[in-house]
C-alpha cells in the first residue's frame, strides 16, 4: 500500500533528522507512529516496530561512521603503526585512552538495562511520556545554553578528559532510554557542563552511541533469526525497511553537520524552544482526545480508536493483545 511506503519513508526521515539533533529520536518516532496509527486505523505490533526502529538506527550509525571516517582511519593507523604523521591525537596511547573513556561512559547503562528496562518499556504505553521527556530535555538544553553564552572557549580535548568525566557523561546517558529524552542531548549537555570543548563534546557523544546502537542491532537480528514470523516481514515490508534505513542514513549525515554547527555557535537553545512548543502541542492533543495515560485497547493510537494488527492477525479479527511498547534502539539491551 502507498500509505505504508509513505509511513516508512516518513519514519526514516524523522529518524535521520532527530537521532543526532538533541530533540529525542525515540519520542519523535513514537509520535509519528501514533499519527499514522490514527490516520490508517491500524497499528503494527510492538516487536515489528522495534525491529523497524532498530534498522533505522543502523542507518544513522552508518552516518556516524561515514562522517568520522577520517579520524577513524587515522586512529586505526596510529593504533597499528608508529607513524608520526598521524598527529598526537591519533597515536596509540591517545587512541587507547579514548577507547577506554568510551567504555567507562557505556558501563552505567548495563545495570540500568538489567534492572529498569521493563519499567522504561511500560512508559512507552503512555501518551504523556514523550512530551514530558521533551520538557526534561528542553530544561537541560536551556541550562547549558546559558553556560555557553559568548564565544567558544578552548575547553578540554581527548587527552584532558578524565575517567570521572567519562563516568558522569555515562550516568547522564542512563536518562536516554526514557521516551522523549535525547541521548545526544543529555550526553552533550553533560560534556559541556564538565568543560569539554564543543567539538569534542559532540564527537564523544556520537562515539559512545556506536556500541549502544550496534548492541541493539545485534540483539534484534538474533531474535529475528530465531523467530522471523513474529516480525511479519513481507517482501514489501523488507523493501520499505531498507529504503527507510538508507534515507535515515543520508538525512542523518546532514543532521550531524547541522548538529556540529549548532553546538559550535552555542545555539542549543533553539532546540530547547522547539521541544517546549512540541511538548505543548502534543499534550494539548492528548488532553483534547482524553488519553492522558495508558490505553488498553490500542496504546499507540492518538485518539484511542485504532486497532493493533500483529503478525498473523487480520483486521477482520478485531483487536488482539498488545505486543509490547515501541522501544528505542539506542537504549541498552540486556
Coordinates of C-alpha atoms in Angstrom, one line a residue:
X1 CA 0.0 0.0 0.0
X2 CA 1.1 3.5 -0.8
X3 CA 0.4 4.7 2.8
X4 CA 2.8 2.1 4.2
X5 CA 5.6 3.4 1.9
X6 CA 4.8 7.0 3.0
X7 CA 4.9 5.9 6.6
X8 CA 8.2 4.1 6.2
X9 CA 9.9 6.9 4.4
X10 CA 8.5 9.5 6.9
X11 CA 9.9 7.5 9.8
X12 CA 13.3 7.2 8.0
X13 CA 13.3 11.0 7.6
X14 CA 12.3 11.6 11.2
X15 CA 15.0 9.2 12.5
X16 CA 17.7 10.8 10.4
X17 CA 16.8 14.4 11.5
X18 CA 16.2 13.7 15.2
X19 CA 18.8 11.0 16.0
X20 CA 21.7 13.5 16.3
X21 CA 19.9 16.7 17.0
X22 CA 19.2 16.9 20.7
X23 CA 15.5 16.6 20.4
X24 CA 15.0 12.8 21.0
X25 CA 14.6 10.4 18.1
X26 CA 12.5 7.9 20.0
X27 CA 10.0 10.5 21.1
X28 CA 9.6 11.7 17.5
X29 CA 9.3 8.1 16.1
X30 CA 6.7 7.3 18.7
X31 CA 4.6 10.3 17.9
X32 CA 5.0 9.7 14.1
X33 CA 3.9 6.1 14.6
X34 CA 0.9 7.2 16.7
X35 CA -0.1 9.6 14.0
X36 CA 0.0 7.0 11.2
X37 CA -1.9 4.6 13.5
X38 CA -4.6 7.2 13.9
X39 CA -4.6 8.0 10.2
X40 CA -4.9 4.4 9.0
X41 CA -6.9 2.9 11.9
X42 CA -4.3 0.1 12.3
X43 CA -1.1 -0.3 14.3
X44 CA 1.8 -2.7 13.8
X45 CA 2.8 -5.0 16.7
X46 CA 5.4 -3.7 19.1
X47 CA 8.0 -6.3 18.1
X48 CA 7.6 -5.4 14.4
X49 CA 8.0 -1.7 15.2
X50 CA 11.0 -2.4 17.4
X51 CA 12.8 -4.3 14.5
X52 CA 12.0 -1.4 12.1
X53 CA 13.3 1.2 14.6
X54 CA 16.5 -0.7 15.2
X55 CA 17.1 -0.9 11.4
X56 CA 16.6 2.8 11.2
X57 CA 19.3 3.3 13.9
X58 CA 21.6 1.1 11.9
X59 CA 21.3 3.6 9.1
X60 CA 22.2 6.5 11.3
X61 CA 25.1 4.6 12.8
X62 CA 26.4 4.2 9.3
X63 CA 26.2 8.0 9.1
X64 CA 28.4 8.4 12.2
X65 CA 31.0 6.0 10.8
X66 CA 31.0 7.8 7.4
X67 CA 31.2 11.3 8.9
X68 CA 34.2 10.3 11.1
X69 CA 35.8 8.0 8.5
X70 CA 38.9 10.3 8.5
X71 CA 39.5 10.2 12.3
X72 CA 38.7 6.5 12.4
X73 CA 41.2 5.8 9.7
X74 CA 43.9 7.8 11.4
X75 CA 43.0 6.2 14.8
X76 CA 43.4 2.7 13.3
X77 CA 46.6 3.7 11.6
X78 CA 48.0 5.2 14.8
X79 CA 46.9 2.2 16.8
X80 CA 48.6 -0.4 14.5
X81 CA 51.7 1.6 13.5
X82 CA 54.1 4.1 14.9
X83 CA 53.6 6.6 12.0
X84 CA 54.4 10.1 13.4
X85 CA 52.4 11.7 10.6
X86 CA 49.0 10.8 12.3
X87 CA 49.3 13.6 14.8
X88 CA 49.3 13.5 18.6
X89 CA 45.5 12.9 18.9
X90 CA 45.7 9.7 16.9
X91 CA 48.8 8.0 18.4
X92 CA 48.4 4.7 20.1
X93 CA 48.3 5.9 23.8
X94 CA 45.7 8.5 23.0
X95 CA 43.6 6.1 20.9
X96 CA 43.6 3.5 23.6
X97 CA 42.8 6.1 26.2
X98 CA 39.8 7.4 24.2
X99 CA 38.6 3.9 23.7
X100 CA 38.7 3.3 27.5
X101 CA 36.9 6.5 28.1
X102 CA 34.1 5.4 25.8
X103 CA 33.9 2.0 27.7
X104 CA 33.7 3.8 31.0
X105 CA 30.9 6.0 29.7
X106 CA 29.0 3.0 28.4
X107 CA 29.2 1.0 31.7
X108 CA 26.5 2.8 33.6
X109 CA 24.0 1.7 31.0
X110 CA 24.5 -2.0 31.9
X111 CA 22.8 -2.1 35.3
X112 CA 20.1 0.3 34.0
X113 CA 19.3 -2.1 31.2
X114 CA 19.2 -5.1 33.6
X115 CA 17.0 -3.7 36.3
X116 CA 14.9 -0.9 34.7
X117 CA 14.2 -1.9 31.1
X118 CA 10.7 -3.3 31.8
X119 CA 9.8 -0.1 33.6
X120 CA 11.1 2.0 30.8
X121 CA 9.2 -0.2 28.2
X122 CA 6.0 0.4 30.2
X123 CA 6.4 4.2 29.8
X124 CA 6.1 3.9 26.0
X125 CA 2.4 2.9 26.6
X126 CA 1.7 6.4 27.9
X127 CA 0.7 9.2 25.6
X128 CA 2.2 11.8 28.0
X129 CA 5.6 10.2 28.5
X130 CA 7.2 11.6 25.3
X131 CA 6.1 15.2 25.8
X132 CA 7.3 15.1 29.5
X133 CA 10.6 13.8 28.2
X134 CA 10.7 16.7 25.7
X135 CA 10.3 19.1 28.5
X136 CA 13.1 17.5 30.5
X137 CA 15.4 17.7 27.5
X138 CA 14.4 21.3 27.0
X139 CA 15.4 22.2 30.5
X140 CA 18.8 20.6 30.1
X141 CA 19.4 22.4 26.8
X142 CA 18.3 25.8 28.2
X143 CA 20.7 25.5 31.2
X144 CA 23.7 24.6 29.1
X145 CA 22.8 27.4 26.6
X146 CA 23.2 29.9 29.5
X147 CA 26.6 28.4 30.2
X148 CA 27.6 28.6 26.6
X149 CA 26.9 32.3 26.1
X150 CA 29.7 34.1 24.4
X151 CA 32.4 32.9 22.1
X152 CA 33.6 29.3 22.1
X153 CA 36.3 28.8 24.7
X154 CA 39.0 26.2 24.2
X155 CA 37.6 23.6 26.5
X156 CA 39.3 20.3 27.2
X157 CA 40.1 17.8 24.5
X158 CA 40.5 14.0 24.4
X159 CA 43.9 13.9 26.2
X160 CA 42.5 16.1 29.0
X161 CA 39.2 14.2 29.6
X162 CA 39.3 12.3 32.8
X163 CA 37.8 9.0 33.8
X164 CA 35.4 10.9 36.1
X165 CA 34.3 13.0 33.2
X166 CA 33.5 9.8 31.2
X167 CA 31.7 8.2 34.1
X168 CA 29.5 11.3 34.7
X169 CA 28.6 11.5 31.0
X170 CA 27.7 7.8 31.2
X171 CA 25.5 8.4 34.2
X172 CA 23.8 11.2 32.2
X173 CA 23.3 8.7 29.4
X174 CA 21.2 6.5 31.6
X175 CA 18.4 9.0 31.1
X176 CA 18.4 8.4 27.4
X177 CA 16.1 5.3 27.3
X178 CA 13.3 7.4 28.7
X179 CA 10.8 8.4 26.0
X180 CA 11.3 11.9 24.8
X181 CA 14.8 12.3 26.4
X182 CA 17.5 12.9 23.9
X183 CA 20.6 10.7 24.2
X184 CA 22.8 13.1 22.2
X185 CA 21.2 16.0 24.2
X186 CA 22.0 14.7 27.7
X187 CA 25.5 13.5 26.8
X188 CA 26.5 16.7 25.0
X189 CA 25.0 18.8 27.8
X190 CA 26.9 16.8 30.4
X191 CA 30.2 17.1 28.5
X192 CA 29.8 20.8 28.1
X193 CA 29.0 21.3 31.8
X194 CA 32.2 19.4 32.6
X195 CA 34.2 21.8 30.5
X196 CA 34.9 19.7 27.4
X197 CA 35.3 21.6 24.1
X198 CA 32.2 21.9 21.9
X199 CA 33.6 19.9 19.1
X200 CA 35.0 17.1 21.4
X201 CA 31.6 17.0 23.3
X202 CA 29.8 16.2 20.0
X203 CA 32.4 13.7 18.9
X204 CA 32.4 11.9 22.2
X205 CA 28.6 11.8 22.3
X206 CA 28.5 10.2 18.9
X207 CA 31.3 7.9 19.7
X208 CA 29.5 6.3 22.6
X209 CA 26.4 6.0 20.5
X210 CA 28.1 3.4 18.3
X211 CA 28.3 0.5 20.8
X212 CA 24.8 1.1 22.1
X213 CA 23.3 1.0 18.6
X214 CA 25.5 -1.9 17.5
X215 CA 24.4 -3.9 20.5
X216 CA 20.7 -3.2 19.9
X217 CA 21.0 -4.2 16.2
X218 CA 22.8 -7.4 17.0
X219 CA 20.3 -8.4 19.7
X220 CA 17.3 -7.7 17.5
X221 CA 18.8 -9.5 14.5
X222 CA 19.5 -12.5 16.7
X223 CA 15.8 -12.6 17.8
X224 CA 14.7 -12.1 14.2
X225 CA 16.7 -15.1 13.0
X226 CA 15.3 -17.3 15.8
X227 CA 11.6 -16.4 15.1
X228 CA 11.2 -14.3 11.9
X229 CA 7.4 -14.9 11.8
X230 CA 6.9 -12.5 14.7
X231 CA 8.1 -9.6 12.7
X232 CA 5.7 -10.1 9.8
X233 CA 8.5 -9.4 7.3
X234 CA 6.7 -9.5 4.0
X235 CA 8.7 -8.6 0.8
X236 CA 7.1 -5.2 0.8
X237 CA 8.0 -4.6 4.4
X238 CA 11.6 -5.7 3.8
X239 CA 11.9 -3.2 0.9
X240 CA 10.3 -0.4 3.0
X241 CA 12.7 -1.1 5.8
X242 CA 15.7 -1.0 3.5
X243 CA 14.6 2.2 1.8
X244 CA 13.8 3.9 5.2
X245 CA 17.2 2.8 6.6
X246 CA 19.1 4.3 3.6
X247 CA 17.1 7.5 3.9
X248 CA 17.8 7.7 7.6
X249 CA 21.5 7.4 6.9
X250 CA 21.5 10.1 4.3
X251 CA 19.5 12.5 6.3
X252 CA 21.4 11.6 9.4
X253 CA 24.7 12.6 7.8
X254 CA 23.3 16.1 7.1
X255 CA 22.0 16.3 10.6
X256 CA 25.5 15.6 12.0
X257 CA 26.8 18.6 10.1
X258 CA 23.9 20.7 11.4
X259 CA 24.5 19.5 15.0
X260 CA 28.2 20.5 14.9
X261 CA 27.3 23.9 13.6
X262 CA 24.6 24.4 16.2
X263 CA 26.9 23.4 19.1
X264 CA 29.8 25.4 17.8
X265 CA 27.6 28.5 17.6
X266 CA 26.1 27.9 21.1
X267 CA 22.6 27.9 19.7
X268 CA 21.3 24.8 21.5
X269 CA 18.5 27.0 23.0
X270 CA 16.9 26.8 19.5
X271 CA 16.3 23.1 20.2
X272 CA 15.0 23.9 23.7
X273 CA 12.4 26.3 22.4
X274 CA 11.3 23.7 19.8
X275 CA 10.9 21.0 22.4
X276 CA 8.8 23.1 24.6
X277 CA 6.5 24.0 21.7
X278 CA 6.3 20.4 20.6
X279 CA 5.5 19.2 24.1
X280 CA 2.7 21.8 24.5
X281 CA 1.2 20.7 21.2
X282 CA 1.3 17.0 21.9
X283 CA 0.0 17.5 25.5
X284 CA -2.8 19.6 24.0
X285 CA -3.7 16.9 21.5
X286 CA -3.6 14.2 24.2
X287 CA -5.8 16.3 26.5
X288 CA -8.4 17.1 23.8
X289 CA -8.6 13.4 22.9
X290 CA -9.0 12.3 26.5
X291 CA -6.0 10.0 26.5
X292 CA -3.8 11.1 29.4
X293 CA -2.5 7.7 30.4
X294 CA -2.3 4.1 29.2
X295 CA -4.7 2.9 26.5
X296 CA -5.7 -0.7 26.9
X297 CA -7.2 -1.4 23.5
X298 CA -4.7 0.4 21.4
X299 CA -1.8 2.0 23.3
X300 CA -0.3 3.7 20.3
X301 CA -3.3 5.5 18.7
X302 CA -3.6 9.2 19.1
X303 CA -7.3 9.0 19.6
X304 CA -7.5 5.5 21.0
X305 CA -9.6 4.3 18.1
X306 CA -7.0 2.3 16.1
X307 CA -6.7 -1.5 16.1
X308 CA -3.4 -3.3 16.7
X309 CA -2.6 -5.7 13.8
X310 CA 0.1 -8.1 14.8
X311 CA 1.9 -10.8 12.8
X312 CA -0.7 -13.5 11.9
X313 CA -3.7 -11.3 12.7
X314 CA -6.0 -9.7 10.2
X315 CA -8.0 -6.6 10.5
X316 CA -11.2 -8.7 10.5
X317 CA -10.3 -10.4 13.7
X318 CA -10.5 -7.2 15.7
X319 CA -8.2 -6.1 18.4
X320 CA -5.6 -8.5 19.8
X321 CA -3.5 -8.4 22.9
X322 CA -0.8 -5.7 23.0
X323 CA 2.5 -6.9 21.7
X324 CA 4.6 -4.6 23.8
X325 CA 5.6 -0.9 23.6
X326 CA 7.7 0.6 21.0
X327 CA 11.2 0.6 22.3
X328 CA 14.2 2.8 21.4
X329 CA 17.1 1.2 19.5
X330 CA 19.8 3.2 21.2
X331 CA 18.7 2.1 24.6
X332 CA 20.9 -0.6 26.2
X333 CA 19.7 -4.1 25.8
X334 CA 20.4 -6.9 28.2

